[in-house]
Short mmCIF file of C-alpha atoms and ligand atoms in Angstrom, two decimals:
data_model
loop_
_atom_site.label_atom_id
_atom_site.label_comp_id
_atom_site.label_asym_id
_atom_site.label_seq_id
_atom_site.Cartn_x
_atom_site.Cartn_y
_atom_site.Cartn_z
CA UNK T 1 -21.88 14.28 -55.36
CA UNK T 2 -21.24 17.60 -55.39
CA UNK T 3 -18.57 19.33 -57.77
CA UNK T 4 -16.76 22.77 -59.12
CA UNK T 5 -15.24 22.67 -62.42
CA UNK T 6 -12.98 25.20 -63.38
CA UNK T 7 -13.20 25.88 -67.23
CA UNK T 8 -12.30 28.42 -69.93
CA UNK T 9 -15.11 29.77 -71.98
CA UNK T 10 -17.63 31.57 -72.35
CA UNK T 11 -20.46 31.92 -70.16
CA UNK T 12 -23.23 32.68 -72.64
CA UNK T 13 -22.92 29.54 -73.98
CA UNK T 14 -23.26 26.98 -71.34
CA UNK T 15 -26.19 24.77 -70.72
CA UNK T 16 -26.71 25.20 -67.15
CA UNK T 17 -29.51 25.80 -64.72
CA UNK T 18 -28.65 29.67 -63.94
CA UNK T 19 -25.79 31.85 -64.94
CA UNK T 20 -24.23 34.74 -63.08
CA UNK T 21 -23.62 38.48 -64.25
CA UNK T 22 -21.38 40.56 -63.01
CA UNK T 23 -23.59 43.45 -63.40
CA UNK T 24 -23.92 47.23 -62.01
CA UNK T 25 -26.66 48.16 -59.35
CA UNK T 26 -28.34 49.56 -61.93
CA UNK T 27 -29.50 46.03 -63.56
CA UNK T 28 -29.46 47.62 -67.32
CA UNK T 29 -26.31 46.69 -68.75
CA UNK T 30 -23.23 47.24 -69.68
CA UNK T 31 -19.71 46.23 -71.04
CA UNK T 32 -17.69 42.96 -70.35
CA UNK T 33 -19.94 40.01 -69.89
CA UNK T 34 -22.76 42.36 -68.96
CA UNK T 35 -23.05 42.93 -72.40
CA UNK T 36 -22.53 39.55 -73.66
CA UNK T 37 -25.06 38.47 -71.82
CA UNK T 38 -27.73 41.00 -72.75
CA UNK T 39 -26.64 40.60 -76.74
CA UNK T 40 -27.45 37.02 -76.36
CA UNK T 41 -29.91 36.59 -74.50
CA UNK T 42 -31.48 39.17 -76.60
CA UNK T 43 -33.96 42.75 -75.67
CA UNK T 44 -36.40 40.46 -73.83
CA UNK T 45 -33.99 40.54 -70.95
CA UNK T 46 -32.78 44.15 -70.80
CA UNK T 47 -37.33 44.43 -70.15
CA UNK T 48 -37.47 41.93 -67.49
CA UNK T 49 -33.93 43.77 -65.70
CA UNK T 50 -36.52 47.34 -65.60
CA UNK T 51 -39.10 45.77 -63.83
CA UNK T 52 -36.26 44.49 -60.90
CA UNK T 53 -35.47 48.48 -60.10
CA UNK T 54 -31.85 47.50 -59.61
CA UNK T 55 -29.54 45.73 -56.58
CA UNK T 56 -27.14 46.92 -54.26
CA UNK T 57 -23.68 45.70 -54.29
CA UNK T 58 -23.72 42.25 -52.93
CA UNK T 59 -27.05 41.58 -53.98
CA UNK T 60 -28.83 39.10 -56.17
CA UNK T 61 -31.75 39.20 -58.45
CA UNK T 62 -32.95 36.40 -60.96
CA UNK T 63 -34.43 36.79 -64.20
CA UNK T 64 -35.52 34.53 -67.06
CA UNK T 65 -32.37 33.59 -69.50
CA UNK T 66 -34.29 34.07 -72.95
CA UNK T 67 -32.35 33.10 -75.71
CA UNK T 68 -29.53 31.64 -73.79
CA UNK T 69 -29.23 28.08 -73.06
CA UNK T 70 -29.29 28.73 -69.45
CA UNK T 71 -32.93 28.68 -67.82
CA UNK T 72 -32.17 31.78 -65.71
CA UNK T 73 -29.37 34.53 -65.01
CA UNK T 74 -28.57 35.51 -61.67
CA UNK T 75 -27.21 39.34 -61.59
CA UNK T 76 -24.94 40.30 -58.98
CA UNK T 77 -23.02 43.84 -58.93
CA UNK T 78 -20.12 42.92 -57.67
CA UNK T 79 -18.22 45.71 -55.94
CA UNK T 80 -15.78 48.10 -57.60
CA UNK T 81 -12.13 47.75 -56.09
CA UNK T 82 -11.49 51.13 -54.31
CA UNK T 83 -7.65 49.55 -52.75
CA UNK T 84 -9.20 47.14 -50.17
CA UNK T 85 -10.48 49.28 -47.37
CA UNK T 86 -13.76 49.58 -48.10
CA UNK T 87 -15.53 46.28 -47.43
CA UNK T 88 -14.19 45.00 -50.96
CA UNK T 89 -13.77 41.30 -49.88
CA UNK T 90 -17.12 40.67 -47.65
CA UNK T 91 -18.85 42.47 -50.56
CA UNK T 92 -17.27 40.47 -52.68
CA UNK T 93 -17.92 37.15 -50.68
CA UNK T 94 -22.05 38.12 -50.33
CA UNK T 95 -22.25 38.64 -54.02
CA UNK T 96 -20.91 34.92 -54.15
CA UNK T 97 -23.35 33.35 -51.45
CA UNK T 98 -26.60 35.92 -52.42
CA UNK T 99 -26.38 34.56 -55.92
CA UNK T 100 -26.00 30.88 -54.54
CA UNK T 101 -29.04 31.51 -51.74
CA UNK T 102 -31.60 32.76 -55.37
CA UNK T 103 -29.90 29.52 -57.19
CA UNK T 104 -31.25 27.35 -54.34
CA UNK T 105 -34.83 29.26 -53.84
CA UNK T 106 -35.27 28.50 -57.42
CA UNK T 107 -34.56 24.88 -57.68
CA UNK T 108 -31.14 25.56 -59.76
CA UNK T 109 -28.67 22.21 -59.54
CA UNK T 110 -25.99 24.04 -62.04
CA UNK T 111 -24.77 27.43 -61.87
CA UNK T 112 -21.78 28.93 -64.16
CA UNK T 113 -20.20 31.93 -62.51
CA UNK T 114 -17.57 34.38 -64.32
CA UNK T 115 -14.81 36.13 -62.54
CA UNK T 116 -16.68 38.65 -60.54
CA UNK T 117 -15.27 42.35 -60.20
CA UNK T 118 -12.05 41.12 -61.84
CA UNK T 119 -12.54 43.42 -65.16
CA UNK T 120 -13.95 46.73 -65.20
CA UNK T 121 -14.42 46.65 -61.53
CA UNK T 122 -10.31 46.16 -60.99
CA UNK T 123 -10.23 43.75 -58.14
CA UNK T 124 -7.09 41.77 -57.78
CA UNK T 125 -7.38 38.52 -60.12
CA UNK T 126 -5.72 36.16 -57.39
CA UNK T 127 -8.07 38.00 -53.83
CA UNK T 128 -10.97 37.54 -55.94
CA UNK T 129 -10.36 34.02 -57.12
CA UNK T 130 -9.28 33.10 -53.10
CA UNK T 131 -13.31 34.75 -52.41
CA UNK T 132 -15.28 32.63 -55.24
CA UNK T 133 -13.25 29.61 -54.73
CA UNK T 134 -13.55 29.56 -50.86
CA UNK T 135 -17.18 31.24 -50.70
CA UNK T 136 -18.38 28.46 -53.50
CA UNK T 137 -16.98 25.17 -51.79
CA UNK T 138 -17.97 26.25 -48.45
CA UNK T 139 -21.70 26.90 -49.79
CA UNK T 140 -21.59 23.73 -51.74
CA UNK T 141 -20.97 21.44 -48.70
CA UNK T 142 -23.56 22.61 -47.05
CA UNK T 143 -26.47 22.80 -49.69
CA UNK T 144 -29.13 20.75 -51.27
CA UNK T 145 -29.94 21.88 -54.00
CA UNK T 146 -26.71 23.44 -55.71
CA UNK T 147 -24.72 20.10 -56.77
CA UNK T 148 -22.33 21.19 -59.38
CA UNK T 149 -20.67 24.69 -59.80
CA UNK T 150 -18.76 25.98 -62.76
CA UNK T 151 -16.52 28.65 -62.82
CA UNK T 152 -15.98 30.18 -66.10
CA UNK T 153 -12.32 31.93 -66.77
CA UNK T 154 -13.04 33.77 -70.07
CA UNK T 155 -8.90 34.13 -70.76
CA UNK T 156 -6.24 31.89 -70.43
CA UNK T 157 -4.50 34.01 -66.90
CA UNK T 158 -7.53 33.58 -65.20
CA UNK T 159 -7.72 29.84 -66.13
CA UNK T 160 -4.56 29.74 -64.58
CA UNK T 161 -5.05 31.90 -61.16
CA UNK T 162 -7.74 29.84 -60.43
CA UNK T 163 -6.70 26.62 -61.22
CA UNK T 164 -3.75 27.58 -58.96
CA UNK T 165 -5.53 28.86 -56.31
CA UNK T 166 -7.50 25.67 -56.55
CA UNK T 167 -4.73 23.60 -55.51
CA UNK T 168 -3.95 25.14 -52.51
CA UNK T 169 -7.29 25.10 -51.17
CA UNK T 170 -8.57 22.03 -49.22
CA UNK T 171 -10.73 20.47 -51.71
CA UNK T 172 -10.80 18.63 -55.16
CA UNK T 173 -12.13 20.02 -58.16
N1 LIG G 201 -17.90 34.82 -70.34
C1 LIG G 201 -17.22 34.68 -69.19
N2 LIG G 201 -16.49 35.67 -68.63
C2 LIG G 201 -16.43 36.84 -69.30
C3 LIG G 201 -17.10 37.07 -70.52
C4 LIG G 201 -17.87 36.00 -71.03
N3 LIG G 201 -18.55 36.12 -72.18
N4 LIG G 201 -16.83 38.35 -70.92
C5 LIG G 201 -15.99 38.89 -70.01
N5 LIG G 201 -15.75 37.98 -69.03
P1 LIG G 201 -16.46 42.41 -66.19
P2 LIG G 201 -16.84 43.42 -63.43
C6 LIG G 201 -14.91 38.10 -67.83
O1 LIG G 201 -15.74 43.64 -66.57
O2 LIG G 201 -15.39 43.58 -63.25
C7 LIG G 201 -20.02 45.85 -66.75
O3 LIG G 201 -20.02 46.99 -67.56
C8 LIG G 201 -13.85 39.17 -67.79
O4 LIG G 201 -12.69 38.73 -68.50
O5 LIG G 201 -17.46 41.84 -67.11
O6 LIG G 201 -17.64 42.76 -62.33
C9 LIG G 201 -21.15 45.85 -65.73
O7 LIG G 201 -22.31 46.45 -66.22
C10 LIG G 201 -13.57 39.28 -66.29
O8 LIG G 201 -12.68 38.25 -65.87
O9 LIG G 201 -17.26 42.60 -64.76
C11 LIG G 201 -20.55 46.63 -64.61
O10 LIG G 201 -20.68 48.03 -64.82
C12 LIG G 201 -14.95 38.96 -65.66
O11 LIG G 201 -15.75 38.44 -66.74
C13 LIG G 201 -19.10 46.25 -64.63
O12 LIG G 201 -18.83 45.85 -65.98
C14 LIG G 201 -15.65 40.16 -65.06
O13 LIG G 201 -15.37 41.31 -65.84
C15 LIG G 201 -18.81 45.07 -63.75
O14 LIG G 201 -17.43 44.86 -63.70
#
C-alpha cells in the first residue's frame, strides 16, 4: 500500500526514513526550516553539507540526519519565485521527483517533505501545493521503494491549502 499523509508539524521531529530541506544551492544553511534542521540535527551536519560543494536548483543531495530522528535529510533548493516566467513550476516539480529518485537509491520507504519554496522563496502557497501534491502521487504509483509520503504543513493555512488541494486531485490521502 502506498500512502501520503498530510499533517501539521514539524519536520525535525518525525521518525521517518529521510527528510527534505528546502535549502539554498549553497548547502550551508539558512533561515526557515533550513535552520531548524541544522539546529537539530546539530554542527555534524552543517560538516557533512561542505563536503557536497552545493546543488543547483532542482537538485538533490543526501546527507546523514545526526541528531534527528530521521536516518537521512534530503536537501533540495527549491527555486525562488521570480512571477512565474522563469521555469518556476518545472523547477519546482524536479526538486519534488530529484529528492524522491535519492530517497529510492538509498533504500528510504518514508520521506517527510515541508512546503518547498513557499516561505522565503515566495512561491504561491496553492501552485506549489498543486506541484508537490501532483509530482508526489504520480511518483508514488510508480515506485518501489517509496511507500508512504508525508507532507508536513508547519502552520495551520498551509494545512488547509493542501488538504484542499488534496480533494480535488484524483487520489485518496
Ligand atoms: N517544519 C516544517 N516546515 C517548516 C518548518 C519546520 N520546522 N519551519 C518552516 N517551515 P522556507 P523556502 C515551512 O522559508 O521558501 C532558507 O533560508 C515554512 O512555513 O523554510 O524554500 C534556505 O536556506 C514554509 O511553508 O523555505 C533558503 O535560502 C516552508 O517550510 C530559503 O530559506 C518553506 O519555507 C529557502 O526558502
Amino acid at each position: 500500500m502506498k500512502q501520503i499523509n498530510i499533517i501539521q508539524g514539524d519536520i525535525t521531529q518525525l521518525d521517518v526514513t529521510a527528510i527534505v530541506n528546502a535549502a539554498n544551492p549553497s548547502l550551508l544553511g539558512g533561515g526557515g526550516v533550513d535552520g531548524a534542521i541544522h539546529r537539530a540535527a546539530g554542527p555534524e551536519l552543517l560538516a557533512e553539507c561542505r563536503t557536497l560543494h552545493g546543488c543547483p536548483v532542482g537538485g538533490a543531495k543526501l546527507t546523514q540526519g545526526y541528531r534527528l530522528p530521521a536516518q537521512y535529510v534530503i536537501h533540495t533548493p527549491g527555486p525562488v519565485w521570480q512571477g512565474g516566467k522563469n521555469n518556476e513550476p518545472q523547477l519546482l516539480r524536479n526538486s519534488y521527483v530529484n529528492s524522491l529518485r535519492v530517497a529510492e537509491e538509498h533504500g528510504c520507504a518514508t520521506v517527510a517533505f515541508p512546503a518547498i519554496s513557499t516561505g522565503v522563496y515566495h512561491y504561491p502557497l496553492e501552485e506549489a501545493t498543486k506541484i508537490a501534491l501532483q509530482t508526489v502521487n504520480d511518483f508514488l504509483a510508480n515506485s518501489q521503494v517509496v511507500t508512504e509520503v508525508t507532507m508536513v504543513c508547519y502552520n495551520v493555512t498551509a494545512y488547509r491549502v493542501y488538504k484542499n488541494t488534496a480533494r480535488l486531485l484524483p487520489f485518496n490521502e
